[in-house]
CSV table of C-alpha atoms in Angstrom, one decimal:
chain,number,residue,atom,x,y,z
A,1,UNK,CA,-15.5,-13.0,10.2
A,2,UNK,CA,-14.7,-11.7,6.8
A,3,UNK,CA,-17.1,-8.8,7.2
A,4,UNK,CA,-15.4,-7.8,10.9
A,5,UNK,CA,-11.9,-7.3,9.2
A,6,UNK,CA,-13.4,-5.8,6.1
A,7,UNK,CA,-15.4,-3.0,8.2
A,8,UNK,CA,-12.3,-2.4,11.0
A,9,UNK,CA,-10.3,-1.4,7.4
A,10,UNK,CA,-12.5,0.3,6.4
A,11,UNK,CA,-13.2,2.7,9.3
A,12,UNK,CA,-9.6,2.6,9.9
A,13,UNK,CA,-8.3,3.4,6.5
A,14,UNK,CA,-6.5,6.8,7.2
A,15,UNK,CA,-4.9,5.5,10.3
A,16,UNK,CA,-3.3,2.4,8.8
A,17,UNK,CA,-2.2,4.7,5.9
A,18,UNK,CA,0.0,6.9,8.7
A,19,UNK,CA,0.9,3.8,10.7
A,20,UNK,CA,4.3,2.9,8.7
A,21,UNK,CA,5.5,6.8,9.6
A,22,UNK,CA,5.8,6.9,13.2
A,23,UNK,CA,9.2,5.9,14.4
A,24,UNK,CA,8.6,2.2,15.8
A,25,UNK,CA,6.6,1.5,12.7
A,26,UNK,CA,9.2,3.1,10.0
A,27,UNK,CA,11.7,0.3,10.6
A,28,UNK,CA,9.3,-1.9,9.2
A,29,UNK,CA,8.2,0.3,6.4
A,30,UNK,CA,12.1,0.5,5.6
A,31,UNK,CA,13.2,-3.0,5.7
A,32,UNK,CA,10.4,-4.3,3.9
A,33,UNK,CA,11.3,-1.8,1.1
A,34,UNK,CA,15.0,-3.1,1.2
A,35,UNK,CA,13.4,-6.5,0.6
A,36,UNK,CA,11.8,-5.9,-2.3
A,37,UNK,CA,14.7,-4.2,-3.8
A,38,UNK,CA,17.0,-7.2,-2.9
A,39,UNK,CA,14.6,-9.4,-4.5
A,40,UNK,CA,12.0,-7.5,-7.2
A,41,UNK,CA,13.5,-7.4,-10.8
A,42,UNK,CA,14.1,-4.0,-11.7
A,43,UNK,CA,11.1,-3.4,-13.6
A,44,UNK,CA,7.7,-5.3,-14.5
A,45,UNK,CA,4.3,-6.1,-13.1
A,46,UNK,CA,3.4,-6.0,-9.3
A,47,UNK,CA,0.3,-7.9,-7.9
A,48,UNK,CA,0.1,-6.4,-4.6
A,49,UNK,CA,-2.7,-8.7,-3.0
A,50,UNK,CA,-3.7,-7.2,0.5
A,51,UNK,CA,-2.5,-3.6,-0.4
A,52,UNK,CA,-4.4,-1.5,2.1
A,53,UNK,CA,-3.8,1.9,1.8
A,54,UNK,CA,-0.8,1.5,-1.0
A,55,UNK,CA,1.8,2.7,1.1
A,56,UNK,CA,4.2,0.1,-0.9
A,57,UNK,CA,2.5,0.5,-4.5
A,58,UNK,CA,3.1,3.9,-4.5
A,59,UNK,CA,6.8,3.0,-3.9
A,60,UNK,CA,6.6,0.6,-6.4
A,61,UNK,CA,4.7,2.8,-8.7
A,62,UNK,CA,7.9,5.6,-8.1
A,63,UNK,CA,10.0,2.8,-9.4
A,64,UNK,CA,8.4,2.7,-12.8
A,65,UNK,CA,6.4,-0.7,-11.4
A,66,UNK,CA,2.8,-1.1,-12.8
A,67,UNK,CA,1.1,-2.4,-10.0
A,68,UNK,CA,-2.2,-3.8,-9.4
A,69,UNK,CA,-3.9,-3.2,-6.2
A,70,UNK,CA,-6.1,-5.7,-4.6
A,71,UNK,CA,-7.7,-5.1,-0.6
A,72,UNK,CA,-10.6,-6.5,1.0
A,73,UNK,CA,-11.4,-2.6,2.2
A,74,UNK,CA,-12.9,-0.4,-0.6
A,75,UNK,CA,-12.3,2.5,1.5
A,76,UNK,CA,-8.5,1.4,1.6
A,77,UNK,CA,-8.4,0.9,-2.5
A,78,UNK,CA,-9.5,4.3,-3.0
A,79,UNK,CA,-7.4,6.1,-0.2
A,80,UNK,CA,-4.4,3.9,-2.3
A,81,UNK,CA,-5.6,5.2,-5.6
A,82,UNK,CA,-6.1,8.8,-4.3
A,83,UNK,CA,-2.6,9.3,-2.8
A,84,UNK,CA,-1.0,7.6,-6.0
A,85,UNK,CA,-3.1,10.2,-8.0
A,86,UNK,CA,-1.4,13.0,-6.3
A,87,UNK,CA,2.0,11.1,-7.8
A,88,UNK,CA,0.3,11.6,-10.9
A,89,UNK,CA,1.6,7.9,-11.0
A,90,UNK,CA,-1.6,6.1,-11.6
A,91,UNK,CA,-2.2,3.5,-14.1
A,92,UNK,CA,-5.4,2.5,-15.7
């Protein structure tokens, strides 16, 4: 089983990065971002367990977060660290 959902995110990577932009899926992308500001502290250290592409570390990240990226997909780790390179907001 682990190996299905591990190889459908990993052939699916790109995709699941645009999925929170079109317009049925930004609502989602928006309120969940509203969450976290209601109920982050300003500033500290972000485990993002199941991160997938980063499309929420790399808001974090904007916010002065450091964040730590964790996804069964390799393919979705490195499209997260990619895109949060062209930030320039990656951390080591």
């Amino acid at each position: 089983m682990n190996n299905i959902v591990k190889d459908y995110y990993n052939e699916n990577a790109k995709r699941e990065f645009n999925r929170l932009s079109n317009p049925y899926s930004i609502i989602e992308f928006k309120t969940t971002l509203a969450m976290m500001d209601k109920y982050l502290k300003k500033s500290g250290k972000v485990l993002d367990i199941g991160c997938g592409p980063g499309r929420y570390s790399i808001e974090l990240l904007k916010k002065g977060y450091n964040v730590t990226l964790y996804d069964i997909s390799e393919k979705e780790l490195n499209l997260a660290k990619s895109k949060s390179r062209q930030l320039h907001m990656w951390r080591l």
